[in-house]
């Protein structure tokens, strides 16, 4: 199969109007007509055996643990495809590192439409991604998004999937919520070693245009149906939500919340309201999921790119307080604003890694249980800004890049629950996170600096990230 789906999880969700009642009714009629027996809907390449166990399930590192740690999300292109030698190189490196938890969506971001016709399944792409996670000795996480077209007013049938951003980011219609929950059950039965499920992604399609707020009632109903259905499959399955974008705005903005604010901005009150409703009315949660950026919705880094990451600490502590300290996951986190094409290529790799290190430190200080780097892998070519490894299209591909070194070692040294130790620094331009055995230090300046770390003079280059034994 080719690559499928909108390539970004990074673009902040923009508020869009819902379809009118008349259009929704018409779409429902079209859907019903397209799914009637004998109407010629194409089912080529699909199977009714969607819940048949695929491959050889493995004993994943954190099968019974919500504190999975630091990992990454597969995007449109990833290391599951390409030259065999390059694929094996990445799998082996991840396995040798003890594995890194990995997220895969069920539709889009590299996965084809899993159920193009009701009751007919195509999991070829998902199978390959899960096989990759298994081969890399890692914990698989599935994000239950997005929905087949026939669940959201589109056409059923192989070849009829609308892969536009607007279509992909449309929520299932309420009359199909139970169908979506049934699809989640099929996925859980097919991959019994997947024990961590995230319900939906960023409230996509859940916007109440009439009241200019999130449709948190609709999302929560979908969440509760999926939660209940997955727990019937296996009570040990862990389910989390609501995967809200923790948007921040200028504190002077009319939508700014007084619930949480800092030099980095203020949370959007509409997000606070949506989170509060889900938190009160959820059927249950084994972990809580959010995402967001250190910069504001207007791409402002307040007061600068490094200090802006303090938002991650503040939001993490606030969310944990609201939920009674449930394990907290950041399904996505961003420190570098995107350009008009939703790409992050404006910074040098040295600067990018340094700010990313500051972001990871801030998340750790907030007490998070998991955080997933959105890996922007290219399909081919020599350039791969922010990627974990080089493209796997050739036998020489799959070589690690600086971002991989940072995140993989961070995951090894700073597992959730780590007891952190104090670090002595004599200059404010350097940030650090440490245990009794090791310290990660970051020069936040774009120039060389000399600093005493635990009393020892150390020279750091511009934006240098360094690990020190203690």
Short mmCIF file of C-alpha atoms in Angstrom, two decimals:
data_model
loop_
_atom_site.label_atom_id
_atom_site.label_comp_id
_atom_site.label_asym_id
_atom_site.label_seq_id
_atom_site.Cartn_x
_atom_site.Cartn_y
_atom_site.Cartn_z
CA UNK A 1 0.00 0.00 0.00
CA UNK A 2 1.07 3.56 -0.50
CA UNK A 3 1.39 6.12 2.23
CA UNK A 4 -1.92 7.51 3.36
CA UNK A 5 -3.36 10.41 5.23
CA UNK A 6 -2.58 13.93 6.26
CA UNK A 7 1.09 14.13 7.08
CA UNK A 8 0.85 16.43 10.06
CA UNK A 9 -0.03 16.05 13.67
CA UNK A 10 1.78 19.27 14.29
CA UNK A 11 -0.60 21.85 12.83
CA UNK A 12 -2.74 23.25 15.62
CA UNK A 13 -6.37 22.32 15.13
CA UNK A 14 -8.27 25.22 13.60
CA UNK A 15 -11.92 25.71 14.50
CA UNK A 16 -14.21 24.72 11.61
CA UNK A 17 -17.94 24.79 11.11
CA UNK A 18 -19.92 21.58 11.24
CA UNK A 19 -21.99 20.48 8.27
CA UNK A 20 -25.59 21.68 8.15
CA UNK A 21 -28.42 19.33 9.05
CA UNK A 22 -29.55 19.00 5.45
CA UNK A 23 -26.08 18.09 4.22
CA UNK A 24 -25.68 15.57 7.02
CA UNK A 25 -28.97 13.88 6.13
CA UNK A 26 -28.02 13.73 2.47
CA UNK A 27 -24.64 12.23 3.34
CA UNK A 28 -26.33 9.61 5.52
CA UNK A 29 -28.60 8.60 2.64
CA UNK A 30 -25.58 8.29 0.34
CA UNK A 31 -23.81 6.16 2.92
CA UNK A 32 -26.78 3.83 3.32
CA UNK A 33 -27.10 3.42 -0.44
CA UNK A 34 -23.40 2.68 -0.77
CA UNK A 35 -23.51 -0.07 1.84
CA UNK A 36 -26.59 -1.93 0.58
CA UNK A 37 -25.86 -5.48 -0.61
CA UNK A 38 -25.19 -5.80 -4.31
CA UNK A 39 -24.67 -2.10 -4.98
CA UNK A 40 -21.24 -2.70 -6.46
CA UNK A 41 -19.14 -1.27 -3.62
CA UNK A 42 -15.53 -2.32 -4.19
CA UNK A 43 -14.23 -4.67 -1.46
CA UNK A 44 -11.03 -5.78 -3.26
CA UNK A 45 -8.20 -6.55 -0.84
CA UNK A 46 -10.41 -6.56 2.23
CA UNK A 47 -11.29 -9.38 4.60
CA UNK A 48 -14.03 -10.18 7.09
CA UNK A 49 -11.36 -11.58 9.44
CA UNK A 50 -10.31 -8.25 10.89
CA UNK A 51 -10.20 -9.55 14.44
CA UNK A 52 -8.01 -12.54 13.58
CA UNK A 53 -4.77 -12.32 15.57
CA UNK A 54 -1.99 -11.02 13.37
CA UNK A 55 1.51 -12.46 13.46
CA UNK A 56 3.18 -13.35 16.72
CA UNK A 57 2.25 -11.12 19.65
CA UNK A 58 5.18 -10.30 21.89
CA UNK A 59 5.68 -9.60 25.58
CA UNK A 60 6.11 -5.84 25.38
CA UNK A 61 8.23 -3.96 27.96
CA UNK A 62 5.30 -2.11 29.56
CA UNK A 63 2.31 -4.37 28.91
CA UNK A 64 0.90 -3.75 32.40
CA UNK A 65 2.37 -0.31 33.04
CA UNK A 66 0.92 3.11 32.09
CA UNK A 67 4.30 4.75 32.74
CA UNK A 68 5.78 3.84 29.35
CA UNK A 69 8.29 6.69 29.19
CA UNK A 70 9.80 8.53 26.24
CA UNK A 71 9.03 7.43 22.70
CA UNK A 72 7.90 8.58 19.28
CA UNK A 73 4.98 8.57 16.86
CA UNK A 74 5.10 7.04 13.39
CA UNK A 75 4.08 9.51 10.71
CA UNK A 76 3.34 9.20 7.02
CA UNK A 77 6.76 7.74 6.23
CA UNK A 78 8.59 5.58 8.72
CA UNK A 79 11.25 2.92 9.07
CA UNK A 80 8.85 0.02 8.56
CA UNK A 81 9.33 0.43 4.79
CA UNK A 82 12.38 0.79 2.56
CA UNK A 83 15.54 -1.18 1.98
CA UNK A 84 15.59 -4.32 4.14
CA UNK A 85 19.05 -3.52 5.54
CA UNK A 86 17.98 -0.04 6.61
CA UNK A 87 14.77 -1.29 8.22
CA UNK A 88 16.71 -3.93 10.15
CA UNK A 89 19.27 -1.32 11.21
CA UNK A 90 16.61 0.82 12.87
CA UNK A 91 14.81 -2.16 14.40
CA UNK A 92 18.08 -3.45 15.85
CA UNK A 93 19.16 -0.10 17.23
CA UNK A 94 15.83 0.38 18.99
CA UNK A 95 15.91 -3.14 20.39
CA UNK A 96 19.50 -2.72 21.61
CA UNK A 97 18.41 0.44 23.42
CA UNK A 98 15.74 -1.54 25.27
CA UNK A 99 12.98 -0.37 22.98
CA UNK A 100 11.12 2.93 22.73
CA UNK A 101 7.30 3.14 23.01
CA UNK A 102 5.75 3.91 19.62
CA UNK A 103 2.37 5.30 18.57
CA UNK A 104 0.55 4.33 15.40
CA UNK A 105 -2.84 5.70 14.29
CA UNK A 106 -5.38 3.28 12.84
CA UNK A 107 -6.05 5.48 9.79
CA UNK A 108 -3.85 8.14 8.26
CA UNK A 109 -0.25 8.94 9.12
CA UNK A 110 0.92 5.84 7.27
CA UNK A 111 -2.11 3.58 7.67
CA UNK A 112 -4.76 2.90 5.03
CA UNK A 113 -8.51 2.94 5.67
CA UNK A 114 -8.92 -0.02 8.06
CA UNK A 115 -12.61 -0.61 7.29
CA UNK A 116 -13.50 0.81 3.85
CA UNK A 117 -16.82 -1.07 3.93
CA UNK A 118 -18.67 -1.98 7.10
CA UNK A 119 -17.45 -5.38 8.22
CA UNK A 120 -14.66 -5.52 5.58
CA UNK A 121 -11.15 -4.78 6.82
CA UNK A 122 -7.74 -3.85 5.43
CA UNK A 123 -4.97 -3.87 8.02
CA UNK A 124 -1.98 -4.34 5.74
CA UNK A 125 -0.32 -1.07 6.78
CA UNK A 126 -1.19 -1.46 10.45
CA UNK A 127 0.15 -5.02 10.41
CA UNK A 128 3.48 -3.83 9.05
CA UNK A 129 3.77 -1.03 11.62
CA UNK A 130 2.91 -3.35 14.52
CA UNK A 131 5.43 -5.89 13.20
CA UNK A 132 8.07 -3.14 13.23
CA UNK A 133 7.31 -2.22 16.83
CA UNK A 134 7.48 -5.88 17.81
CA UNK A 135 10.78 -6.42 15.99
CA UNK A 136 12.26 -3.37 17.73
CA UNK A 137 11.47 -4.79 21.18
CA UNK A 138 9.20 -1.86 21.98
CA UNK A 139 5.80 -1.11 23.49
CA UNK A 140 3.10 -0.49 20.84
CA UNK A 141 0.51 2.23 21.43
CA UNK A 142 -2.51 2.66 19.16
CA UNK A 143 -4.30 5.95 18.63
CA UNK A 144 -7.90 5.27 17.65
CA UNK A 145 -8.15 7.87 14.91
CA UNK A 146 -9.31 8.46 12.30
CA UNK A 147 -12.68 7.11 11.09
CA UNK A 148 -13.59 5.34 7.82
CA UNK A 149 -15.53 7.54 5.40
CA UNK A 150 -18.82 5.67 5.75
CA UNK A 151 -18.86 6.56 9.46
CA UNK A 152 -18.71 10.28 8.73
CA UNK A 153 -21.01 10.80 5.75
CA UNK A 154 -18.62 9.75 3.00
CA UNK A 155 -18.63 6.95 0.47
CA UNK A 156 -17.93 3.34 1.36
CA UNK A 157 -15.68 1.19 -0.80
CA UNK A 158 -12.03 0.54 -1.55
CA UNK A 159 -10.68 3.45 -3.56
CA UNK A 160 -13.31 5.89 -2.30
CA UNK A 161 -11.42 7.17 0.74
CA UNK A 162 -11.07 10.96 0.81
CA UNK A 163 -7.55 11.64 2.07
CA UNK A 164 -7.87 15.41 2.22
CA UNK A 165 -7.07 17.02 5.56
CA UNK A 166 -10.66 18.19 6.02
CA UNK A 167 -12.07 14.71 5.41
CA UNK A 168 -9.51 12.91 7.55
CA UNK A 169 -10.09 15.28 10.44
CA UNK A 170 -13.86 14.73 10.46
CA UNK A 171 -15.30 12.92 13.47
CA UNK A 172 -17.64 9.95 13.08
CA UNK A 173 -21.30 10.88 13.13
CA UNK A 174 -23.08 10.14 16.44
CA UNK A 175 -25.10 7.32 14.85
CA UNK A 176 -21.78 5.64 14.03
CA UNK A 177 -20.12 6.02 17.45
CA UNK A 178 -20.90 2.38 18.25
CA UNK A 179 -19.50 1.34 14.87
CA UNK A 180 -16.28 3.15 15.75
CA UNK A 181 -16.19 1.40 19.13
CA UNK A 182 -16.66 -1.92 17.28
CA UNK A 183 -13.69 -1.06 15.06
CA UNK A 184 -11.63 -0.37 18.19
CA UNK A 185 -12.59 -3.85 19.46
CA UNK A 186 -11.50 -5.39 16.15
CA UNK A 187 -8.11 -3.66 16.45
CA UNK A 188 -7.68 -4.82 20.05
CA UNK A 189 -8.45 -8.43 19.13
CA UNK A 190 -6.13 -8.36 16.13
CA UNK A 191 -3.19 -7.09 18.20
CA UNK A 192 -3.61 -8.56 21.69
CA UNK A 193 -0.17 -7.34 22.73
CA UNK A 194 -1.31 -3.73 22.31
CA UNK A 195 -2.41 -2.78 25.81
CA UNK A 196 -2.39 1.03 25.49
CA UNK A 197 -5.10 2.79 23.48
CA UNK A 198 -5.65 6.52 22.99
CA UNK A 199 -9.17 7.55 21.99
CA UNK A 200 -9.21 9.93 19.03
CA UNK A 201 -6.82 12.80 18.28
CA UNK A 202 -7.05 16.47 19.28
CA UNK A 203 -10.89 16.59 19.32
CA UNK A 204 -10.72 16.63 15.51
CA UNK A 205 -14.21 17.27 14.18
CA UNK A 206 -15.63 17.88 17.65
CA UNK A 207 -16.41 21.59 17.47
CA UNK A 208 -19.76 23.12 18.38
CA UNK A 209 -20.03 25.91 15.83
CA UNK A 210 -23.29 27.27 17.23
CA UNK A 211 -21.79 27.87 20.66
CA UNK A 212 -18.20 28.51 19.49
CA UNK A 213 -16.77 25.87 21.79
CA UNK A 214 -15.61 22.27 21.74
CA UNK A 215 -18.28 19.58 21.49
CA UNK A 216 -17.00 17.94 24.64
CA UNK A 217 -20.30 16.13 25.18
CA UNK A 218 -19.96 14.37 21.83
CA UNK A 219 -16.33 13.44 22.35
CA UNK A 220 -16.98 12.16 25.86
CA UNK A 221 -19.82 9.96 24.63
CA UNK A 222 -17.52 8.45 21.98
CA UNK A 223 -14.75 8.02 24.54
CA UNK A 224 -17.01 6.25 27.02
CA UNK A 225 -18.35 3.85 24.38
CA UNK A 226 -14.81 2.95 23.28
CA UNK A 227 -13.59 2.64 26.86
CA UNK A 228 -16.41 0.26 27.76
CA UNK A 229 -15.94 -1.81 24.60
CA UNK A 230 -12.17 -2.22 25.04
CA UNK A 231 -12.49 -3.20 28.69
CA UNK A 232 -14.85 -6.01 27.63
CA UNK A 233 -12.15 -7.35 25.31
CA UNK A 234 -9.59 -7.39 28.10
CA UNK A 235 -9.91 -5.54 31.42
CA UNK A 236 -6.12 -5.17 31.43
CA UNK A 237 -6.24 -2.94 28.35
CA UNK A 238 -5.35 0.64 29.31
CA UNK A 239 -7.40 3.45 27.78
CA UNK A 240 -6.69 7.17 27.82
CA UNK A 241 -7.98 10.51 26.55
CA UNK A 242 -9.01 13.21 25.86
CA UNK A 243 -5.98 14.16 23.69
CA UNK A 244 -6.86 17.86 23.88
CA UNK A 245 -4.49 20.47 22.51
CA UNK A 246 -3.33 22.55 25.45
CA UNK A 247 -3.39 25.77 23.41
CA UNK A 248 -2.01 28.86 25.06
CA UNK A 249 -2.76 32.44 24.12
CA UNK A 250 -1.60 35.90 25.09
CA UNK A 251 -2.81 36.44 28.70
CA UNK A 252 -4.61 39.59 27.50
CA UNK A 253 -6.69 37.68 24.93
CA UNK A 254 -10.42 37.45 25.60
CA UNK A 255 -10.29 33.63 25.57
CA UNK A 256 -7.42 33.51 28.09
CA UNK A 257 -8.17 31.42 31.16
CA UNK A 258 -7.36 32.46 34.69
CA UNK A 259 -6.99 28.78 35.63
CA UNK A 260 -3.37 28.66 34.52
CA UNK A 261 -1.05 31.33 33.16
CA UNK A 262 2.62 32.17 33.17
CA UNK A 263 5.29 34.04 31.23
CA UNK A 264 4.61 31.56 28.39
CA UNK A 265 0.96 32.70 28.08
CA UNK A 266 -2.40 31.44 29.38
CA UNK A 267 -4.46 28.38 28.61
CA UNK A 268 -7.45 28.86 26.32
CA UNK A 269 -10.59 28.82 28.49
CA UNK A 270 -12.41 26.67 25.91
CA UNK A 271 -9.77 24.00 26.35
CA UNK A 272 -10.08 24.21 30.13
CA UNK A 273 -13.87 23.80 29.87
CA UNK A 274 -13.58 20.80 27.55
CA UNK A 275 -11.05 19.11 29.80
CA UNK A 276 -13.18 19.71 32.89
CA UNK A 277 -16.26 18.15 31.28
CA UNK A 278 -14.40 15.05 30.11
CA UNK A 279 -12.72 14.71 33.49
CA UNK A 280 -16.08 14.81 35.31
CA UNK A 281 -18.01 12.55 32.94
CA UNK A 282 -15.46 10.01 31.71
CA UNK A 283 -16.26 6.34 32.27
CA UNK A 284 -12.72 5.84 33.51
CA UNK A 285 -9.14 6.40 32.43
CA UNK A 286 -5.91 4.53 33.00
CA UNK A 287 -3.92 7.56 31.89
CA UNK A 288 -4.67 11.09 30.71
CA UNK A 289 -3.57 12.32 27.28
CA UNK A 290 -2.88 15.89 26.13
CA UNK A 291 -0.71 17.51 23.53
CA UNK A 292 0.48 20.97 22.70
CA UNK A 293 3.30 23.33 21.93
CA UNK A 294 5.51 25.55 24.02
CA UNK A 295 4.55 28.51 21.81
CA UNK A 296 1.17 30.25 21.69
CA UNK A 297 -1.51 29.66 19.10
CA UNK A 298 -0.06 32.70 17.30
CA UNK A 299 3.39 31.05 17.22
CA UNK A 300 4.84 33.36 19.86
CA UNK A 301 7.69 31.95 21.94
CA UNK A 302 7.23 33.71 25.27
CA UNK A 303 9.54 35.03 26.57
CA UNK A 304 11.97 33.03 24.36
CA UNK A 305 12.21 29.53 22.92
CA UNK A 306 13.83 28.02 26.01
CA UNK A 307 11.77 29.73 28.73
CA UNK A 308 8.61 28.94 26.76
CA UNK A 309 9.16 25.23 27.50
CA UNK A 310 8.31 25.94 31.14
CA UNK A 311 4.72 25.72 29.92
CA UNK A 312 5.11 21.93 29.76
CA UNK A 313 5.95 21.78 33.46
CA UNK A 314 3.11 24.09 34.48
CA UNK A 315 0.45 22.40 32.34
CA UNK A 316 1.57 18.92 33.39
CA UNK A 317 1.30 19.74 37.07
CA UNK A 318 -2.09 21.41 36.55
CA UNK A 319 -3.52 18.44 34.63
CA UNK A 320 -2.28 15.96 37.21
CA UNK A 321 -3.88 18.04 39.94
CA UNK A 322 -7.22 18.09 38.10
CA UNK A 323 -7.26 14.30 37.64
CA UNK A 324 -6.11 13.21 41.07
CA UNK A 325 -2.62 12.46 39.78
CA UNK A 326 -3.53 9.99 37.04
CA UNK A 327 -0.54 9.07 34.84
CA UNK A 328 -0.11 11.85 32.28
CA UNK A 329 0.89 11.39 28.64
CA UNK A 330 1.84 14.02 26.08
CA UNK A 331 0.94 12.36 22.78
CA UNK A 332 2.65 15.22 20.92
CA UNK A 333 4.77 18.15 22.03
CA UNK A 334 6.35 20.89 19.93
CA UNK A 335 8.99 23.52 20.59
CA UNK A 336 9.60 24.90 17.09
CA UNK A 337 6.85 26.81 15.23
CA UNK A 338 6.03 25.52 11.76
CA UNK A 339 6.25 27.45 8.51
CA UNK A 340 3.43 27.98 6.02
CA UNK A 341 3.82 24.41 4.78
CA UNK A 342 3.59 23.06 8.33
CA UNK A 343 7.27 22.09 8.29
CA UNK A 344 9.91 22.78 10.89
CA UNK A 345 13.12 23.45 9.01
CA UNK A 346 13.95 27.01 10.03
CA UNK A 347 16.34 26.23 12.88
CA UNK A 348 19.77 24.65 12.78
CA UNK A 349 19.81 21.07 14.03
CA UNK A 350 21.99 22.13 16.95
CA UNK A 351 19.45 24.72 18.08
CA UNK A 352 16.55 22.31 17.46
CA UNK A 353 18.09 19.57 19.61
CA UNK A 354 18.93 22.05 22.38
CA UNK A 355 15.38 23.41 22.63
CA UNK A 356 13.99 19.89 22.38
CA UNK A 357 16.23 18.89 25.32
CA UNK A 358 14.84 21.82 27.32
CA UNK A 359 11.33 20.66 26.47
CA UNK A 360 12.04 17.13 27.63
CA UNK A 361 13.46 18.46 30.87
CA UNK A 362 10.33 20.55 31.42
CA UNK A 363 8.07 17.55 30.80
CA UNK A 364 10.08 15.43 33.21
CA UNK A 365 9.86 18.11 35.88
CA UNK A 366 6.10 18.09 35.41
CA UNK A 367 6.00 14.43 36.36
CA UNK A 368 4.76 13.00 33.06
CA UNK A 369 4.52 9.25 32.54
CA UNK A 370 5.00 9.29 28.77
CA UNK A 371 5.82 11.72 25.98
CA UNK A 372 6.00 10.97 22.27
CA UNK A 373 8.14 12.81 19.75
CA UNK A 374 6.39 13.38 16.42
CA UNK A 375 9.06 11.91 14.14
CA UNK A 376 9.11 13.84 10.85
CA UNK A 377 10.81 11.19 8.72
CA UNK A 378 11.33 11.88 5.02
CA UNK A 379 10.67 9.16 2.47
CA UNK A 380 14.03 9.74 0.76
CA UNK A 381 16.74 12.31 0.19
CA UNK A 382 19.76 13.58 2.15
CA UNK A 383 17.99 16.15 4.33
CA UNK A 384 15.80 15.21 7.30
CA UNK A 385 15.34 18.10 9.74
CA UNK A 386 14.50 16.90 13.24
CA UNK A 387 14.35 13.25 12.25
CA UNK A 388 15.47 10.39 14.47
CA UNK A 389 17.29 8.60 11.63
CA UNK A 390 18.09 9.02 7.97
CA UNK A 391 15.52 7.88 5.38
CA UNK A 392 15.38 4.11 4.91
CA UNK A 393 14.94 4.12 1.12
CA UNK A 394 18.49 2.83 0.52
CA UNK A 395 20.55 0.06 2.14
CA UNK A 396 22.74 2.69 3.80
CA UNK A 397 19.78 4.47 5.36
CA UNK A 398 18.43 4.26 8.88
CA UNK A 399 21.51 5.80 10.47
CA UNK A 400 20.85 7.57 13.74
CA UNK A 401 20.71 11.35 13.91
CA UNK A 402 21.29 13.75 16.84
CA UNK A 403 17.60 13.75 17.85
CA UNK A 404 17.69 9.98 18.26
CA UNK A 405 20.72 10.20 20.54
CA UNK A 406 18.93 12.76 22.71
CA UNK A 407 15.56 11.03 23.06
CA UNK A 408 16.84 7.47 23.38
CA UNK A 409 19.32 8.34 26.10
CA UNK A 410 16.83 10.61 27.85
CA UNK A 411 14.45 7.66 27.96
CA UNK A 412 17.16 5.45 29.43
CA UNK A 413 18.41 7.87 32.08
CA UNK A 414 15.13 9.51 33.12
CA UNK A 415 12.43 6.86 33.29
CA UNK A 416 9.12 8.00 34.83
CA UNK A 417 9.44 8.06 38.60
CA UNK A 418 13.13 8.96 38.52
CA UNK A 419 14.37 10.79 41.60
CA UNK A 420 16.14 13.91 40.41
CA UNK A 421 19.12 15.47 42.13
CA UNK A 422 20.10 19.10 42.51
CA UNK A 423 22.63 20.55 40.09
CA UNK A 424 24.79 23.56 40.95
CA UNK A 425 25.11 26.10 38.11
CA UNK A 426 26.75 29.51 38.36
CA UNK A 427 25.17 30.98 35.20
CA UNK A 428 21.49 31.33 34.20
CA UNK A 429 22.09 30.54 30.53
CA UNK A 430 22.50 26.81 31.19
CA UNK A 431 19.73 24.34 32.06
CA UNK A 432 20.26 20.95 33.67
CA UNK A 433 18.47 17.81 34.80
CA UNK A 434 20.27 15.19 36.83
CA UNK A 435 20.22 12.08 38.96
CA UNK A 436 22.97 11.08 41.36
CA UNK A 437 24.73 9.34 38.46
CA UNK A 438 24.31 11.55 35.40
CA UNK A 439 23.42 15.11 34.37
CA UNK A 440 22.06 16.49 31.12
CA UNK A 441 23.11 20.09 30.54
CA UNK A 442 22.04 22.48 27.79
CA UNK A 443 23.57 25.77 26.76
CA UNK A 444 20.58 27.98 25.84
CA UNK A 445 22.83 30.65 24.34
CA UNK A 446 23.76 31.02 20.69
CA UNK A 447 27.38 31.50 21.71
CA UNK A 448 30.06 29.67 23.62
CA UNK A 449 29.92 29.95 27.40
CA UNK A 450 31.94 28.91 30.41
CA UNK A 451 29.97 27.63 33.40
CA UNK A 452 30.68 25.88 36.68
CA UNK A 453 28.60 22.71 36.94
CA UNK A 454 28.73 21.17 40.42
CA UNK A 455 31.78 23.32 41.02
CA UNK A 456 33.64 22.14 37.91
CA UNK A 457 34.38 24.62 35.12
CA UNK A 458 32.93 23.46 31.83
CA UNK A 459 33.11 24.98 28.34
CA UNK A 460 29.96 24.62 26.28
CA UNK A 461 29.59 25.50 22.62
CA UNK A 462 26.57 27.42 21.31
CA UNK A 463 23.41 25.37 21.95
CA UNK A 464 25.49 22.42 23.09
CA UNK A 465 23.74 19.46 24.74
CA UNK A 466 26.05 17.37 26.89
CA UNK A 467 25.77 14.38 29.20
CA UNK A 468 28.03 14.41 32.27
CA UNK A 469 28.82 11.57 34.63
CA UNK A 470 28.48 12.56 38.29
#
